[in-house]
XYZ file of C-alpha atoms in Angstrom:
600
model
C 64.613 92.648 117.743
C 65.570 89.662 119.587
C 67.496 89.273 122.949
C 69.818 86.694 124.142
C 71.423 86.264 127.622
C 74.653 84.801 126.469
C 77.331 87.105 124.860
C 80.345 85.480 123.388
C 83.408 85.186 125.548
C 85.808 86.676 122.934
C 85.934 88.861 119.777
C 84.045 87.391 116.711
C 86.016 85.954 113.728
C 84.854 89.010 111.723
C 86.262 91.410 114.368
C 89.465 89.579 114.669
C 89.948 89.741 110.959
C 89.149 93.500 110.992
C 91.733 94.170 113.911
C 94.492 92.160 112.236
C 93.842 94.168 108.995
C 93.947 97.296 110.690
C 97.048 96.506 112.635
C 99.120 95.269 109.944
C 99.588 98.550 108.035
C 99.655 100.394 111.257
C 102.494 98.383 112.680
C 104.264 98.942 109.379
C 103.807 102.683 109.733
C 105.060 102.563 113.251
C 107.987 100.201 113.141
C 109.101 99.749 109.516
C 108.393 103.185 108.243
C 110.461 105.092 110.873
C 113.495 102.969 109.754
C 113.123 104.275 106.289
C 112.608 107.825 107.446
C 115.714 107.507 109.784
C 117.819 106.689 106.716
C 116.114 109.248 104.568
C 116.589 111.979 106.921
C 120.081 111.528 107.986
C 120.922 110.923 104.235
C 119.266 114.152 102.970
C 118.603 116.671 105.871
C 120.406 119.277 104.089
C 118.447 118.725 100.951
C 115.242 119.048 103.009
C 116.289 122.268 104.307
C 116.956 123.861 100.883
C 114.226 122.262 98.763
C 111.631 120.357 100.903
C 109.118 119.699 98.210
C 111.619 117.945 96.004
C 113.012 116.026 98.941
C 109.475 114.748 99.723
C 109.132 113.429 96.228
C 112.426 111.669 96.379
C 111.570 109.826 99.692
C 108.285 108.770 98.072
C 110.217 107.395 95.081
C 112.477 105.660 97.563
C 109.670 103.893 99.218
C 108.463 102.665 95.893
C 111.976 101.293 95.188
C 112.044 99.526 98.458
C 108.800 97.735 97.375
C 110.420 96.423 94.188
C 109.816 99.236 91.586
C 112.680 100.404 89.262
C 112.710 103.889 90.370
C 115.873 106.137 90.823
C 116.023 107.463 94.276
C 119.802 108.084 94.519
C 120.793 110.183 97.539
C 117.676 109.569 99.474
C 118.069 106.072 100.657
C 121.752 105.296 99.864
C 121.270 101.669 101.060
C 118.504 101.163 98.247
C 119.601 100.548 94.763
C 117.773 101.544 91.542
C 116.776 98.129 91.002
C 113.995 95.721 91.650
C 116.013 93.995 94.284
C 115.666 94.678 98.000
C 118.527 95.985 100.079
C 119.947 94.115 102.902
C 118.931 96.798 105.411
C 115.374 96.870 104.088
C 114.983 93.209 104.120
C 116.327 93.123 107.834
C 113.768 96.026 108.575
C 111.005 94.089 107.010
C 111.903 90.806 108.738
C 111.974 92.450 112.084
C 108.659 94.142 111.619
C 107.140 90.804 110.368
C 108.610 88.933 113.502
C 107.305 91.439 115.726
C 103.772 91.516 114.107
C 103.726 87.627 114.256
C 104.743 87.683 117.974
C 102.147 90.024 118.576
C 99.343 88.234 116.860
C 100.386 85.013 118.404
C 100.579 86.409 121.857
C 97.173 88.270 121.355
C 95.089 85.755 119.611
C 96.499 82.249 120.248
C 99.256 82.617 122.662
C 99.664 82.704 126.407
C 97.728 86.067 126.770
C 94.656 84.688 125.021
C 95.057 81.446 126.851
C 95.215 82.933 130.418
C 92.519 85.570 129.373
C 90.110 82.697 128.448
C 91.184 80.765 131.584
C 90.370 83.752 133.785
C 87.198 84.521 131.998
C 86.039 80.953 132.242
C 86.799 80.775 135.871
C 84.934 84.023 136.330
C 81.976 82.677 134.543
C 81.807 79.649 136.564
C 82.076 81.688 139.906
C 79.451 84.175 138.871
C 77.177 81.742 137.172
C 74.276 82.079 139.804
C 75.008 85.757 140.586
C 74.087 88.768 138.532
C 73.458 88.118 134.873
C 75.528 89.657 131.886
C 73.378 92.301 129.872
C 71.066 90.696 127.183
C 71.984 90.957 123.497
C 69.551 93.012 121.464
C 69.884 92.420 117.865
C 68.734 95.273 115.748
C 68.492 94.722 111.851
C 71.214 96.477 109.864
C 68.554 98.427 107.840
C 67.179 99.941 111.138
C 70.726 100.684 112.605
C 71.561 102.764 109.486
C 68.335 104.932 109.623
C 66.760 107.320 111.923
C 64.587 104.427 113.265
C 67.659 103.095 115.095
C 67.356 105.672 117.821
C 63.922 104.415 118.436
C 65.332 100.981 118.484
C 67.885 101.648 121.136
C 65.402 103.490 123.350
C 62.857 100.426 123.108
C 65.862 97.957 124.027
C 66.722 100.253 127.166
C 63.181 100.561 128.283
C 62.520 96.921 127.938
C 65.623 95.605 129.603
C 66.973 98.487 131.641
C 70.561 99.648 132.753
C 72.637 98.039 129.889
C 72.127 96.143 126.721
C 74.538 94.441 124.291
C 73.992 95.479 120.655
C 76.137 93.872 117.967
C 77.335 96.527 115.513
C 80.003 96.583 112.908
C 81.567 93.274 113.952
C 81.793 94.137 117.818
C 79.597 93.891 120.826
C 78.780 97.379 122.183
C 77.548 97.565 125.792
C 75.100 100.408 125.577
C 74.509 102.121 128.981
C 71.413 103.969 130.031
C 71.258 107.515 131.322
C 71.014 106.536 134.810
C 74.670 105.301 134.921
C 76.401 108.048 132.826
C 78.196 109.562 135.699
C 79.474 106.351 137.162
C 80.655 105.221 133.970
C 82.402 108.125 132.788
C 84.092 108.993 136.230
C 85.050 105.750 137.469
C 88.623 105.593 136.339
C 89.470 102.293 138.391
C 86.787 100.245 136.495
C 87.002 101.874 133.064
C 89.868 102.835 130.720
C 89.300 105.852 128.444
C 92.883 105.013 126.652
C 92.039 101.467 125.819
C 88.398 102.623 124.536
C 89.930 105.396 122.283
C 92.649 103.219 120.750
C 90.202 100.314 120.415
C 87.928 102.583 118.366
C 90.615 103.990 116.320
C 92.250 100.535 115.643
C 95.282 101.893 117.266
C 95.633 99.594 120.348
C 99.351 98.957 119.460
C 100.067 102.638 120.481
C 99.593 101.669 124.098
C 102.854 99.609 123.677
C 105.075 102.653 123.756
C 106.100 105.046 126.319
C 104.459 102.870 128.917
C 100.971 103.254 127.307
C 101.055 107.036 127.724
C 99.943 107.931 124.100
C 96.630 109.177 125.018
C 97.804 110.671 128.163
C 100.516 112.598 126.065
C 97.668 113.952 123.670
C 95.729 115.097 126.810
C 98.595 116.686 128.621
C 99.812 118.482 125.518
C 96.358 120.107 124.927
C 96.181 121.123 128.622
C 99.561 122.629 128.564
C 99.323 124.101 125.160
C 95.855 125.657 125.186
C 94.301 126.151 128.615
C 97.129 128.514 130.094
C 97.634 130.017 126.594
C 94.095 130.490 125.437
C 94.380 134.293 125.314
C 97.565 134.156 123.057
C 96.035 131.191 121.025
C 92.773 133.050 120.256
C 94.638 136.261 119.224
C 96.874 134.137 116.839
C 94.170 132.187 115.072
C 91.216 134.667 115.131
C 92.464 136.370 111.921
C 92.483 133.055 110.232
C 88.798 132.682 110.559
C 88.070 136.210 109.736
C 89.961 135.956 106.503
C 88.340 132.665 105.547
C 84.891 134.217 106.020
C 85.936 137.229 103.663
C 87.350 134.770 101.118
C 84.655 132.203 100.865
C 82.242 134.445 98.951
C 84.828 135.058 96.120
C 85.912 131.410 96.133
C 82.248 130.336 95.328
C 82.078 132.742 92.466
C 80.822 135.761 94.136
C 81.764 139.371 93.034
C 80.488 142.930 92.614
C 77.623 141.814 90.136
C 76.822 138.758 92.187
C 75.444 139.310 95.644
C 74.622 135.797 96.728
C 76.483 132.459 96.409
C 75.758 128.916 97.426
C 78.050 126.675 99.366
C 77.133 122.954 98.687
C 79.492 121.540 101.221
C 79.832 123.614 104.295
C 81.831 121.245 106.071
C 84.496 121.564 103.561
C 84.875 125.136 103.974
C 84.904 124.973 108.011
C 87.303 122.007 107.673
C 89.708 124.152 105.623
C 89.389 127.004 108.057
C 90.154 124.962 111.115
C 92.944 123.090 109.557
C 94.604 126.492 108.744
C 94.235 127.412 112.230
C 95.693 124.085 113.444
C 98.704 124.372 111.253
C 99.640 127.440 113.150
C 98.901 125.788 116.549
C 100.685 122.622 115.955
C 103.653 123.578 113.689
C 103.839 127.430 113.641
C 102.971 130.186 111.441
C 106.070 129.567 109.147
C 104.372 126.268 107.942
C 101.108 128.065 106.976
C 100.460 127.695 103.217
C 97.844 125.986 101.054
C 99.931 122.986 100.601
C 100.447 122.303 104.316
C 96.717 123.059 105.007
C 95.750 120.595 102.259
C 98.069 117.821 103.796
C 96.444 118.511 107.240
C 92.950 118.006 105.651
C 94.176 114.815 103.799
C 95.456 113.284 106.965
C 92.188 114.000 108.850
C 90.214 112.289 106.263
C 92.369 109.330 106.113
C 92.370 108.811 109.833
C 88.662 109.305 110.032
C 88.311 106.476 107.309
C 90.826 104.366 109.386
C 88.779 104.804 112.622
C 85.651 103.659 110.950
C 83.851 106.898 111.374
C 81.903 106.396 108.129
C 81.054 102.736 108.909
C 77.276 103.445 108.418
C 77.958 104.751 104.757
C 79.336 103.614 101.375
C 80.568 100.205 101.349
C 80.261 99.506 105.149
C 76.531 98.901 104.659
C 77.050 95.717 102.656
C 80.615 94.344 103.159
C 81.925 96.004 106.318
C 85.009 93.758 106.717
C 86.159 94.297 103.123
C 85.616 97.991 103.386
C 87.474 98.064 106.623
C 90.619 96.363 104.933
C 90.173 98.631 101.876
C 90.033 101.910 103.787
C 92.661 100.872 106.235
C 95.223 100.075 103.569
C 94.259 103.153 101.508
C 94.456 105.569 104.611
C 97.827 104.234 105.657
C 99.754 103.811 102.508
C 98.081 106.383 100.137
C 97.610 109.153 102.437
C 99.137 108.978 106.101
C 102.605 107.587 104.865
C 103.236 109.902 101.862
C 101.325 113.101 102.934
C 102.702 113.171 106.604
C 105.704 110.894 107.064
C 107.269 111.888 103.577
C 105.590 115.265 103.242
C 105.305 117.000 106.652
C 107.682 115.255 108.893
C 111.061 116.005 106.811
C 110.381 119.747 107.160
C 109.640 119.351 110.805
C 112.979 117.426 111.201
C 114.948 120.148 109.287
C 113.731 122.601 111.695
C 113.711 120.485 114.875
C 116.452 122.743 116.647
C 114.408 125.917 116.250
C 111.209 124.181 117.559
C 113.237 122.744 120.497
C 114.785 126.141 121.400
C 111.484 127.892 121.237
C 109.858 125.314 123.298
C 112.373 125.704 125.965
C 112.394 129.394 126.052
C 108.654 130.207 125.688
C 106.641 131.445 128.744
C 103.755 129.573 130.179
C 101.149 131.985 128.872
C 102.636 132.716 125.511
C 101.606 131.144 122.286
C 103.770 128.186 121.338
C 103.327 125.479 118.686
C 102.389 122.053 120.098
C 105.437 120.535 118.491
C 107.845 123.025 120.208
C 106.376 122.135 123.579
C 106.747 118.224 122.827
C 110.228 118.665 121.723
C 111.180 120.673 124.790
C 109.477 118.120 127.031
C 111.140 115.003 125.454
C 114.595 116.453 125.062
C 117.608 114.970 126.854
C 118.007 116.962 129.962
C 121.743 116.382 129.953
C 122.571 117.282 126.393
C 119.533 119.474 125.636
C 119.076 117.501 122.413
C 116.156 115.748 120.827
C 116.854 112.200 120.042
C 115.682 110.831 116.709
C 113.271 108.336 118.364
C 111.794 110.903 120.535
C 111.454 113.267 117.327
C 109.459 110.442 115.804
C 107.347 109.972 118.935
C 106.620 113.832 119.068
C 105.663 113.680 115.334
C 103.161 110.792 115.915
C 101.635 112.567 118.929
C 101.145 115.587 116.632
C 99.482 113.320 113.989
C 97.026 112.424 116.646
C 96.340 116.040 117.537
C 95.875 116.822 113.926
C 92.786 114.455 113.773
C 91.643 115.034 117.288
C 91.563 118.768 116.826
C 90.159 119.284 113.394
C 87.461 116.612 112.503
C 85.199 116.679 115.407
C 85.278 120.563 115.693
C 84.619 121.131 112.044
C 81.500 118.607 112.245
C 79.989 120.284 115.135
C 80.731 123.746 113.629
C 78.694 122.584 110.372
C 75.747 121.592 112.661
C 76.000 125.061 114.371
C 76.063 126.966 111.103
C 73.183 125.097 109.495
C 71.028 125.055 112.603
C 71.437 128.860 113.074
C 70.762 129.311 109.304
C 67.700 127.316 109.540
C 66.316 128.950 112.832
C 66.259 132.525 111.471
C 64.367 133.708 114.610
C 67.537 133.534 116.422
C 69.850 135.380 114.016
C 69.095 138.981 114.898
C 69.873 138.845 118.460
C 72.870 136.683 118.059
C 74.292 138.916 115.248
C 73.578 142.005 117.546
C 75.437 140.138 120.305
C 78.433 139.490 117.924
C 78.532 143.064 116.914
C 78.602 144.223 120.621
C 81.323 141.843 121.519
C 83.727 142.606 118.742
C 86.657 144.548 119.766
C 88.983 147.129 117.722
C 92.617 146.542 117.445
C 95.239 149.467 117.270
C 94.564 149.915 113.580
C 90.758 150.112 114.049
C 90.082 146.588 112.800
C 87.320 144.799 114.611
C 88.656 141.450 116.083
C 87.604 138.514 118.334
C 89.399 138.072 121.641
C 89.005 135.563 124.413
C 87.063 138.325 126.402
C 84.718 138.905 123.509
C 83.958 135.325 122.852
C 83.319 134.789 126.562
C 80.840 137.564 126.540
C 78.833 135.971 123.571
C 76.302 134.154 126.009
C 73.554 133.856 123.549
C 75.748 132.350 121.013
C 77.201 130.025 123.501
C 73.763 128.898 124.514
C 72.753 128.248 120.924
C 75.894 126.196 120.362
C 75.389 123.989 123.583
C 71.700 123.370 122.719
C 72.737 122.396 119.122
C 75.292 119.947 120.583
C 72.634 118.597 122.907
C 69.842 118.039 120.294
C 71.759 117.151 117.171
C 71.175 113.376 117.905
C 74.648 111.884 118.955
C 74.555 108.279 119.731
C 77.998 107.704 121.283
C 80.608 110.171 121.936
C 82.457 109.255 125.146
C 83.375 105.520 125.362
C 85.144 103.375 127.994
C 86.732 99.961 128.089
C 86.255 97.834 131.328
C 89.330 96.840 133.071
C 87.538 94.539 135.355
C 84.177 93.070 135.845
C 81.717 95.946 136.740
C 78.382 96.041 138.188
C 75.949 98.343 136.380
C 72.388 98.235 137.668
C 71.325 94.634 137.680
C 73.907 93.332 135.343
C 77.662 92.618 135.214
C 79.828 94.003 132.460
C 82.722 91.690 131.904
C 86.365 92.832 131.670
C 87.309 93.928 128.203
C 84.027 95.306 127.093
C 83.518 98.434 125.061
C 80.982 100.545 127.007
C 79.188 103.647 125.564
C 76.588 105.797 127.297
C 73.751 106.410 124.913
C 74.218 110.183 124.532
C 70.793 111.116 122.787
C 68.926 109.517 125.585
C 70.934 111.225 128.281
C 70.290 114.353 126.359
C 66.599 114.176 126.032
C 65.137 112.013 128.780
C 62.377 113.219 130.909
C 64.365 112.193 133.951
C 66.894 115.009 133.006
C 64.648 117.559 131.086
C 61.089 116.789 131.946
C 58.808 117.308 128.989
C 61.284 119.799 127.285
C 63.871 117.154 126.465
C 63.161 117.059 122.668
C 62.549 120.687 122.143
C 65.189 122.975 120.819
C 65.399 126.141 122.902
C 68.525 128.313 121.818
C 68.097 130.495 124.832
C 68.029 127.592 127.332
C 71.508 128.031 128.712
C 71.874 131.885 128.804
C 73.155 132.788 132.272
C 73.301 129.081 133.017
C 75.813 126.428 132.081
C 78.342 127.355 129.341
C 78.897 124.924 126.499
C 82.200 123.766 127.828
C 80.703 122.573 131.134
C 79.726 118.896 131.194
C 77.176 117.103 133.516
C 75.344 113.905 133.619
C 72.667 115.240 131.253
C 75.139 117.028 128.811
C 78.059 114.636 127.845
C 79.136 115.855 124.431
C 82.556 116.559 125.735
C 82.557 113.672 128.209
C 82.886 113.878 131.934
C 85.147 113.445 134.757
C 89.075 113.008 134.372
C 88.769 112.353 130.807
C 86.526 115.179 129.671
C 87.739 116.596 126.327
C 90.982 118.676 127.302
C 90.473 120.820 124.225
C 86.877 121.838 124.716
C 87.637 125.369 125.574
C 89.602 125.767 122.304
C 86.873 123.940 120.532
C 84.082 126.102 121.707
C 86.157 129.180 120.999
C 86.713 127.973 117.434
C 83.079 127.204 117.057
C 82.134 130.769 118.144
C 84.778 132.218 115.601
C 83.385 130.276 112.792
C 79.894 131.386 113.549
C 80.555 134.952 114.389
C 82.655 135.676 111.334
C 80.221 134.082 108.892
C 77.057 135.675 110.179
C 78.775 138.915 110.863
C 79.834 139.298 107.125
C 76.719 137.566 105.448
C 72.991 136.855 105.632
C 73.103 133.129 105.975
C 70.179 130.880 104.795
C 69.507 127.489 103.797
C 68.393 126.509 100.269
C 64.699 125.226 100.372
C 65.040 126.056 104.169
C 66.153 122.801 105.602
C 69.108 120.430 105.913
C 69.269 116.697 107.110
C 71.624 114.342 108.918
C 73.804 112.730 106.502
C 74.074 109.624 108.959
C 71.194 109.809 111.538
C 73.220 107.450 113.888
C 76.469 109.176 113.481
C 75.796 112.943 114.117
C 78.824 113.017 116.459
C 81.335 112.523 113.544
C 79.413 113.124 110.217
C 78.367 116.546 109.238
C 74.740 117.320 108.188
C 73.911 117.817 104.497
C 72.510 120.896 103.073
C 73.214 123.912 100.785
C 74.023 127.023 102.450
C 73.317 130.355 100.940
C 75.404 133.598 101.611
C 74.317 137.211 100.795
C 76.634 140.132 101.490
C 75.062 142.237 104.220
C 74.440 145.885 103.284
């Protein structure tokens, strides 16, 4: 590792190229695509109502026609002809999108915004030339960053330099903050922006241009209004999904009367499917729940995960990160998000928008209501009581964000919890006994999970919290500086991506003494629950922007573990599992084969 005291004043050329590559198709999806959808929806709303599957295929065909293919898409986009020529309307739309994109690029990279940013930055550098220094750059070889040794390298850098170090990674400069400053960084909303950090990480900074930059706030408020006061009704609605999934998994893996044990080679995939089914109900409603819609949700989640760079340490990212970024971005947008969501899910939502709107208006604050219903009611015109097309598209895009945010991370953590408990067999008997004592019976005598029963499962809660603490997260909550900020003996400049080093905060002797690296599944029984954050437990963040869905997430984690371990004896093949990506345990599930045996 080498250290330098002079970080570059702006983004690197490689990072700029990745940003542009990511922004181009994203701008297409946000500006040009809604024009297509508007034409499609208003031309064929009736067809979508009677035969939504066929309507979706027609819409996809019309998109191909607009790109120059000779496909017949009559009655879908009336303005597009079955020829290789582009219609005037489509040309106008493409031109407008191109002009807007060009204006954005010029303004951001070579125009007035860039000029003034550089001017201000240069002035500040001269002014602060003899004041506090910026953090040192510590260069960690790529092969180290992609292995378990990366953690030791990060710790050495912070031990040597203290407070903050800059580590170049994936074409950007990441300001890694030591555990002493976790609380200040995560709770100072005047110096750090959560919204800019999240959209930067997801290559979706353009979303802050709409609705006065409230996209992330919209997600946060939606989860707070849609889950927190309705958690009892929400759990009652989705608990049967997890019970049924646990019952079905054995047969799906080939189990039967003559076979009492099966192997699940990809536990994440099963959990991903279970949570996706639950979120179809929570986001759109029970009437949408079928295997096709579940698969669409899962595909969208994987696409957005690729788009956001979650798998940066794997596959092609190891060797050609800029090319892999371009490939995955284009593939995620054009091959999945556009056809699977905008042309698959959205037409059905539009056909039923009045029902969604009416239910969202009438529902009580403590009753279950799909997220889209609540959004439609919030964004309706108060005078006419109707939901405009633009607000409908906005609500749909917010739902797209919720689909990813509510499924991927929860499924990853659930996979860690299941495999960890399967490995640590000494905890299974007491946790299983607690689960059995907490299960309640419904009117028909069936055992069920409720909010109250989940809250009583303190041993399971402690095990989940300890798993989250020790699984080895590098970064989870991130921030973006909105002004120059002093952290310890350094100055972090405005416009920096700042990330507290989670694993260090979760294990350091200052926080846990000599027990920080020791797993103790009973550590939190009678103490802090898994949903409660602190400076030494930041898996869900801290402060104003602590994860608003953490209560739902922990409830889902408990339902996954409880239903599986109540029905089966769960073990690991060869008794172990491993981190698929040691430097990204936050977003990548562990690898291991889970064995299920029906309990007698």
